[in-house]
CSV table of C-alpha atoms and ligand atoms in Angstrom, one decimal:
chain,number,residue,atom,x,y,z
A,1263,MET,CA,224.7,138.2,175.4
A,1264,PHE,CA,227.6,138.5,173.0
A,1265,GLU,CA,225.7,136.6,170.3
A,1266,LEU,CA,227.3,136.9,166.8
A,1267,LYS,CA,224.6,135.2,164.7
A,1268,GLY,CA,224.5,136.5,161.2
A,1269,LYS,CA,228.0,138.0,161.4
A,1270,ILE,CA,230.9,137.1,159.2
A,1271,ALA,CA,234.3,137.1,161.0
A,1272,LEU,CA,237.8,136.9,159.7
A,1273,VAL,CA,240.5,135.8,162.1
A,1274,THR,CA,244.0,136.1,160.7
A,1275,GLY,CA,246.7,133.6,161.7
A,1276,ALA,CA,244.0,131.3,163.1
A,1277,GLY,CA,245.7,128.0,162.1
A,1278,GLN,CA,246.9,127.4,165.7
A,1279,ASN,CA,247.1,128.7,169.3
A,1280,VAL,CA,245.4,132.0,170.0
A,1281,GLY,CA,243.9,132.6,166.6
A,1282,ALA,CA,242.4,129.1,166.5
A,1283,GLY,CA,240.9,129.6,170.0
A,1284,VAL,CA,239.4,133.0,168.9
A,1285,ALA,CA,238.0,131.4,165.7
A,1286,ARG,CA,236.4,128.5,167.7
A,1287,THR,CA,234.8,130.9,170.1
A,1288,LEU,CA,233.4,133.4,167.5
A,1289,ALA,CA,231.9,130.4,165.6
A,1290,SER,CA,230.3,129.0,168.8
A,1291,GLN,CA,228.8,132.5,169.4
A,1292,GLY,CA,227.1,132.1,166.0
A,1293,ALA,CA,229.5,133.9,163.6
A,1294,HIS,CA,230.5,132.4,160.2
A,1295,VAL,CA,234.2,132.3,160.6
A,1296,LEU,CA,236.8,132.7,157.9
A,1297,VAL,CA,239.9,131.0,159.2
A,1298,ASN,CA,243.0,132.6,157.7
A,1299,ASP,CA,246.6,131.4,157.9
A,1300,ILE,CA,249.6,131.6,155.7
A,1301,VAL,CA,249.9,127.8,156.1
A,1302,ALA,CA,246.8,126.6,154.2
A,1303,ASP,CA,246.7,123.2,155.9
A,1304,ARG,CA,246.5,124.7,159.3
A,1305,ALA,CA,243.6,127.0,158.3
A,1306,GLY,CA,241.8,123.9,156.7
A,1307,GLU,CA,242.2,121.8,159.9
A,1308,VAL,CA,240.9,124.5,162.2
A,1309,ALA,CA,237.9,125.3,159.9
A,1310,ASP,CA,237.1,121.5,159.6
A,1311,ALA,CA,237.2,121.0,163.4
A,1312,ILE,CA,234.9,124.0,163.9
A,1313,ALA,CA,232.5,122.6,161.2
A,1314,ARG,CA,232.6,119.2,162.8
A,1315,ALA,CA,231.5,120.8,166.1
A,1316,GLY,CA,228.4,122.1,164.3
A,1317,HIS,CA,229.4,125.7,163.6
A,1318,ALA,CA,230.1,127.6,160.5
A,1319,ALA,CA,233.7,128.1,159.3
A,1320,GLU,CA,235.8,127.8,156.2
A,1321,PRO,CA,239.5,128.3,155.4
A,1322,LEU,CA,240.7,131.6,153.8
A,1323,PRO,CA,244.5,131.2,153.5
A,1324,PHE,CA,246.6,134.1,152.4
A,1325,ASP,CA,249.7,136.0,153.6
A,1326,VAL,CA,248.6,139.1,155.5
A,1327,THR,CA,251.9,140.8,154.5
A,1328,ASP,CA,250.9,140.6,150.8
A,1329,GLY,CA,248.5,143.6,150.4
A,1330,ASP,CA,247.2,142.4,147.0
A,1331,ALA,CA,246.5,138.9,148.3
A,1332,ALA,CA,244.7,140.2,151.4
A,1333,ARG,CA,242.6,142.6,149.3
A,1334,ALA,CA,241.7,139.9,146.8
A,1335,ALA,CA,240.8,137.3,149.4
A,1336,ILE,CA,238.7,139.8,151.5
A,1337,ALA,CA,236.9,141.3,148.4
A,1338,ASP,CA,234.5,138.4,148.1
A,1339,TRP,CA,233.2,138.7,151.7
A,1340,PRO,CA,231.2,141.3,153.6
A,1341,ILE,CA,233.3,141.0,156.7
A,1342,ASP,CA,231.6,142.3,159.9
A,1343,ILE,CA,234.4,141.3,162.4
A,1344,LEU,CA,238.1,141.3,161.7
A,1345,VAL,CA,240.5,139.9,164.3
A,1346,ASN,CA,244.1,140.9,163.4
A,1347,ASN,CA,245.8,138.0,165.2
A,1348,ALA,CA,248.6,136.9,162.8
A,1349,GLY,CA,251.8,138.1,164.3
A,1350,ASN,CA,254.8,137.0,166.4
A,1351,ALA,CA,257.6,136.6,163.9
A,1352,GLY,CA,255.3,135.7,161.0
A,1353,ALA,CA,256.3,132.6,159.1
A,1354,GLU,CA,259.7,132.7,160.8
A,1355,THR,CA,260.8,132.0,164.3
A,1356,MET,CA,261.6,134.9,166.6
A,1357,GLU,CA,265.3,135.3,167.2
A,1358,VAL,CA,265.6,136.9,170.6
A,1359,LYS,CA,268.5,139.3,171.0
A,1360,PRO,CA,269.3,142.8,172.1
A,1361,PHE,CA,268.5,145.5,169.5
A,1362,ALA,CA,272.1,146.6,169.4
A,1363,GLN,CA,273.1,143.2,168.1
A,1364,THR,CA,270.5,143.1,165.4
A,1365,ASP,CA,271.2,143.7,161.7
A,1366,PRO,CA,268.8,146.3,160.0
A,1367,ASP,CA,267.8,143.5,157.6
A,1368,GLU,CA,266.2,141.7,160.5
A,1369,TRP,CA,263.7,144.4,161.3
A,1370,ALA,CA,261.4,144.2,158.4
A,1371,GLY,CA,260.0,140.7,159.2
A,1372,PRO,CA,258.4,141.5,162.6
A,1373,ILE,CA,257.2,144.9,161.3
A,1374,GLU,CA,255.7,143.5,158.1
A,1375,VAL,CA,253.5,140.9,159.9
A,1376,ASN,CA,252.7,142.8,163.1
A,1377,LEU,CA,252.1,146.3,161.5
A,1378,TYR,CA,251.7,146.1,157.7
A,1379,GLY,CA,249.6,142.9,158.0
A,1380,VAL,CA,247.2,144.8,160.3
A,1381,MET,CA,247.2,147.8,157.9
A,1382,TYR,CA,246.5,145.7,154.8
A,1383,CYS,CA,243.6,143.7,156.4
A,1384,THR,CA,242.0,146.6,158.2
A,1385,HIS,CA,242.3,148.8,155.1
A,1386,ALA,CA,240.6,146.1,153.0
A,1387,VAL,CA,237.6,145.6,155.4
A,1388,LEU,CA,236.9,149.2,156.5
A,1389,PRO,CA,235.1,150.6,153.5
A,1390,GLY,CA,232.5,147.8,153.5
A,1391,MET,CA,232.0,148.1,157.3
A,1392,ILE,CA,231.5,151.9,157.0
A,1393,GLU,CA,229.1,151.4,154.1
A,1394,ARG,CA,227.0,148.8,156.0
A,1395,GLY,CA,227.2,150.9,159.2
A,1396,TRP,CA,228.5,148.2,161.4
A,1397,GLY,CA,231.9,146.6,162.0
A,1398,ARG,CA,234.3,145.4,164.6
A,1399,VAL,CA,238.1,145.5,164.2
A,1400,ILE,CA,240.2,143.9,166.9
A,1401,GLY,CA,244.0,143.9,167.0
A,1402,VAL,CA,245.9,141.2,169.0
A,1403,VAL,CA,248.9,143.2,170.1
A,1404,SER,CA,251.2,142.7,173.0
A,1405,GLY,CA,252.4,144.3,176.2
A,1406,ALA,CA,255.7,144.4,174.3
A,1407,GLY,CA,254.2,147.1,172.2
A,1408,THR,CA,252.7,149.2,175.0
A,1409,VAL,CA,255.4,149.0,177.7
A,1410,GLY,CA,259.1,148.4,177.6
A,1411,VAL,CA,260.3,144.8,177.8
A,1412,ASN,CA,263.8,143.7,178.3
A,1413,ILE,CA,263.6,140.4,176.5
A,1414,GLY,CA,265.3,141.0,173.1
A,1415,VAL,CA,262.3,141.7,170.9
A,1416,ALA,CA,262.6,145.4,170.1
A,1417,ALA,CA,261.6,145.2,166.5
A,1418,TYR,CA,258.5,143.1,167.5
A,1419,SER,CA,257.7,145.8,170.0
A,1420,ALA,CA,257.9,148.4,167.2
A,1421,GLY,CA,255.5,146.4,165.1
A,1422,LYS,CA,253.0,145.8,167.9
A,1423,GLY,CA,253.2,149.4,169.2
A,1424,GLY,CA,252.7,150.6,165.7
A,1425,ALA,CA,249.6,148.5,165.3
A,1426,ALA,CA,248.1,149.7,168.6
A,1427,GLY,CA,248.7,153.3,167.6
A,1428,LEU,CA,247.3,152.8,164.1
A,1429,LEU,CA,244.1,151.2,165.5
A,1430,ARG,CA,243.5,153.9,168.1
A,1431,SER,CA,243.6,156.6,165.4
A,1432,VAL,CA,241.5,154.6,162.9
A,1433,ALA,CA,239.0,154.0,165.7
A,1434,LEU,CA,238.5,157.8,166.1
A,1435,GLU,CA,238.2,158.3,162.3
A,1436,VAL,CA,235.3,155.8,162.1
A,1437,ALA,CA,233.7,156.4,165.5
A,1438,GLN,CA,230.5,157.8,164.1
A,1439,THR,CA,230.0,155.0,161.5
A,1440,GLY,CA,229.0,152.1,163.7
A,1441,VAL,CA,232.5,150.6,163.5
A,1442,THR,CA,234.5,150.0,166.7
A,1443,VAL,CA,238.3,149.4,166.7
A,1444,ASN,CA,240.2,148.1,169.7
A,1445,SER,CA,243.4,146.2,170.6
A,1446,ILE,CA,244.2,143.6,173.1
A,1447,ALA,CA,247.7,143.9,174.6
A,1448,LEU,CA,248.5,140.4,175.5
A,1449,GLY,CA,250.9,139.2,178.1
A,1450,LEU,CA,252.8,135.9,177.9
A,1451,MET,CA,250.8,133.0,176.5
A,1452,SER,CA,251.0,129.4,177.5
A,1453,ASN,CA,251.9,128.3,174.0
A,1454,THR,CA,255.1,130.3,173.9
A,1455,GLY,CA,258.0,127.9,173.6
A,1456,ASP,CA,260.7,127.9,176.2
A,1457,THR,CA,262.7,131.0,175.2
A,1458,GLY,CA,264.8,130.6,178.3
A,1459,VAL,CA,263.0,133.5,180.0
A,1460,THR,CA,259.4,132.0,179.9
A,1461,ALA,CA,259.6,130.3,183.3
A,1462,GLN,CA,261.2,133.3,184.9
A,1463,LEU,CA,258.6,135.6,183.4
A,1464,GLU,CA,255.7,133.4,184.6
A,1465,ARG,CA,256.9,134.0,188.1
A,1466,THR,CA,256.5,137.7,187.6
A,1467,ILE,CA,252.8,137.5,186.6
A,1468,PRO,CA,250.6,138.4,189.5
A,1469,THR,CA,248.1,135.6,188.8
A,1470,ARG,CA,251.0,133.2,188.5
A,1471,ARG,CA,249.8,131.7,185.3
A,1472,LEU,CA,250.3,132.2,181.5
A,1473,GLY,CA,247.5,133.2,179.3
A,1474,THR,CA,245.4,130.8,177.2
A,1475,PRO,CA,243.6,131.1,173.8
A,1476,ASP,CA,240.3,131.0,175.7
A,1477,ASP,CA,241.3,134.1,177.8
A,1478,VAL,CA,241.8,136.0,174.5
A,1479,ALA,CA,238.7,134.5,172.8
A,1480,ALA,CA,236.4,135.6,175.6
A,1481,LEU,CA,237.5,139.2,175.3
A,1482,CYS,CA,237.3,139.0,171.5
A,1483,ALA,CA,233.7,137.7,171.7
A,1484,TYR,CA,232.8,140.7,173.9
A,1485,LEU,CA,234.6,143.2,171.7
A,1486,ALA,CA,232.9,141.7,168.6
A,1487,SER,CA,229.5,141.9,170.1
A,1488,GLU,CA,226.6,144.4,169.8
A,1489,GLU,CA,227.0,145.0,173.6
A,1490,ALA,CA,230.5,146.5,173.1
A,1491,SER,CA,229.3,149.3,170.8
A,1492,TRP,CA,230.5,152.0,173.2
A,1493,MET,CA,233.9,150.4,173.6
A,1494,THR,CA,236.3,151.9,171.0
A,1495,ALA,CA,239.8,153.3,170.6
A,1496,GLN,CA,241.2,151.2,173.5
A,1497,THR,CA,244.3,149.1,173.9
A,1498,ILE,CA,243.2,146.7,176.6
A,1499,PRO,CA,245.8,144.9,178.7
A,1500,LEU,CA,245.0,141.1,179.1
A,1501,ALA,CA,248.0,139.8,181.0
A,1502,GLY,CA,247.1,138.3,184.4
A,1503,GLY,CA,247.9,141.7,186.0
A,1504,SER,CA,251.4,142.0,184.6
A,1505,ILE,CA,250.5,145.1,182.6
A,1506,THR,CA,248.6,147.8,184.5
A,1507,SER,CA,246.8,150.7,182.8
B,2942,LIG,N1,252.5,133.8,172.4
B,2942,LIG,C1,252.6,134.9,173.2
B,2942,LIG,O1,253.1,134.8,174.3
B,2942,LIG,C2,252.1,136.2,172.8
B,2942,LIG,C3,252.2,137.3,173.6
B,2942,LIG,C4,251.7,138.5,173.3
B,2942,LIG,C5,251.1,138.7,172.0
B,2942,LIG,N2,251.0,137.6,171.2
B,2942,LIG,C6,250.4,137.8,169.9
B,2942,LIG,O2,249.3,137.0,169.8
B,2942,LIG,C7,249.1,136.6,168.5
B,2942,LIG,C8,248.9,135.1,168.4
B,2942,LIG,O3,250.0,134.5,169.0
B,2942,LIG,P1,250.3,132.9,169.0
B,2942,LIG,O4,251.3,132.7,170.0
B,2942,LIG,O5,249.0,132.2,169.0
B,2942,LIG,O6,251.0,132.9,167.5
B,2942,LIG,P2,251.5,131.6,166.8
B,2942,LIG,O7,252.9,132.0,166.2
B,2942,LIG,O8,251.4,130.3,167.6
B,2942,LIG,O9,250.5,131.5,165.6
B,2942,LIG,C9,250.4,132.5,164.6
B,2942,LIG,C10,249.8,131.9,163.3
B,2942,LIG,O10,249.8,133.0,162.4
B,2942,LIG,C11,250.2,132.4,161.1
B,2942,LIG,N3,250.9,133.5,160.4
B,2942,LIG,C12,252.2,133.9,160.5
B,2942,LIG,N4,252.5,134.8,159.6
B,2942,LIG,C13,251.4,134.9,158.8
B,2942,LIG,C14,251.1,135.7,157.7
B,2942,LIG,N5,252.0,136.6,157.2
B,2942,LIG,N6,249.8,135.7,157.2
B,2942,LIG,C15,248.9,134.8,157.7
B,2942,LIG,N7,249.1,134.0,158.8
B,2942,LIG,C16,250.4,134.1,159.3
B,2942,LIG,C17,251.2,131.3,161.5
B,2942,LIG,O11,251.3,130.3,160.4
B,2942,LIG,C18,250.5,130.7,162.7
B,2942,LIG,O12,249.6,129.7,162.4
B,2942,LIG,C19,250.2,137.1,167.7
B,2942,LIG,O13,249.9,138.3,167.0
B,2942,LIG,C20,251.3,137.4,168.7
B,2942,LIG,O14,252.3,138.3,168.3
B,2942,LIG,C21,251.5,136.4,171.5
C-alpha cells in the first residue's frame, strides 16, 4: 500500500526537519523526489543522503516566494505530487510578539512564504496534473491557521489559514480531474526551538509529546498515494490531539 513508484514528487523547504523527513519517506515509497530549499546546500545534502540510501532524489533549489523562479524550476518536470512544506518565517526567524505590537512592514514575510509560496507552486504544477489526469497537492499548514492561538504569531496564522482556504477551494475546482488537494494542520513539532512557550505548550498536548517529521511523512505518503483518491478538500489536524475537528 501507498506505493509511489513511477511518481515524481516535489517537496518544498525540504532541506531540514519536516520537509527532509517527508522527502525521505516519499523516496522510500518509490517516488523520484525533487528536494527544494531556498538554501541550495541543504537541498543538496538531503538529496545526496536519500540517494546514498538507494532511493531517487535530486536537489531543486529555488525561492518559493519568487513566482518566476518557481515556474521556471517546475517547468522541466512532470510533477505528480507537490508537498507545499516551505513555511515558518521563510528565510528569516520568527519574531514572536502580539499583533498590536507588530509593524505592518513585518506582515509580508510570513504571508509571502506561507501563502504566496503555496499559490505559486500549486499554480505551476496544476495544469500538468490536470492534463495527465492524476495529481496530489498537499499543504503543510498549521493549527495556528485553523484555530486561534495566543502565542504571538498572528501574521503567520493569516498565511497558514489563507493557504488552507486556498487549497480547499482549489480541491473542489479540480475534483473531477484525478487531482486531490489536502492540507495537514500541524501542531507543535519537536524541532521548534525554545520559544519560551514550547515546554509549556507540550504539557497541553493530550499525547504529551511534540510531533516529528516521521509523523508528517506518514500522512503525506498516504495522501500522495493511489489509495487516497477519495480524500480531497480536507484540512487534517495532526497534532497529538491538541486540535480537534
Ligand atoms: N515547527 C513547528 O512546530 C511547526 C508547527 C506547525 C506547522 N509547521 C509548518 O511545517 C512546515 C515545516 O516546518 P519546519 O519546522 O520543518 O520548518 P524549518 O523552518 O525547520 O524548515 C523550513 C525549510 O524551508 C526552507 N525555506 C524557507 N523559506 C523558503 C523559501 N522561500 N523557499 C524555499 N525554501 C524555503 C528553509 O530554508 C528550511 O530549510 C512549515 O511550513 C511550518 O510552518 C511547523
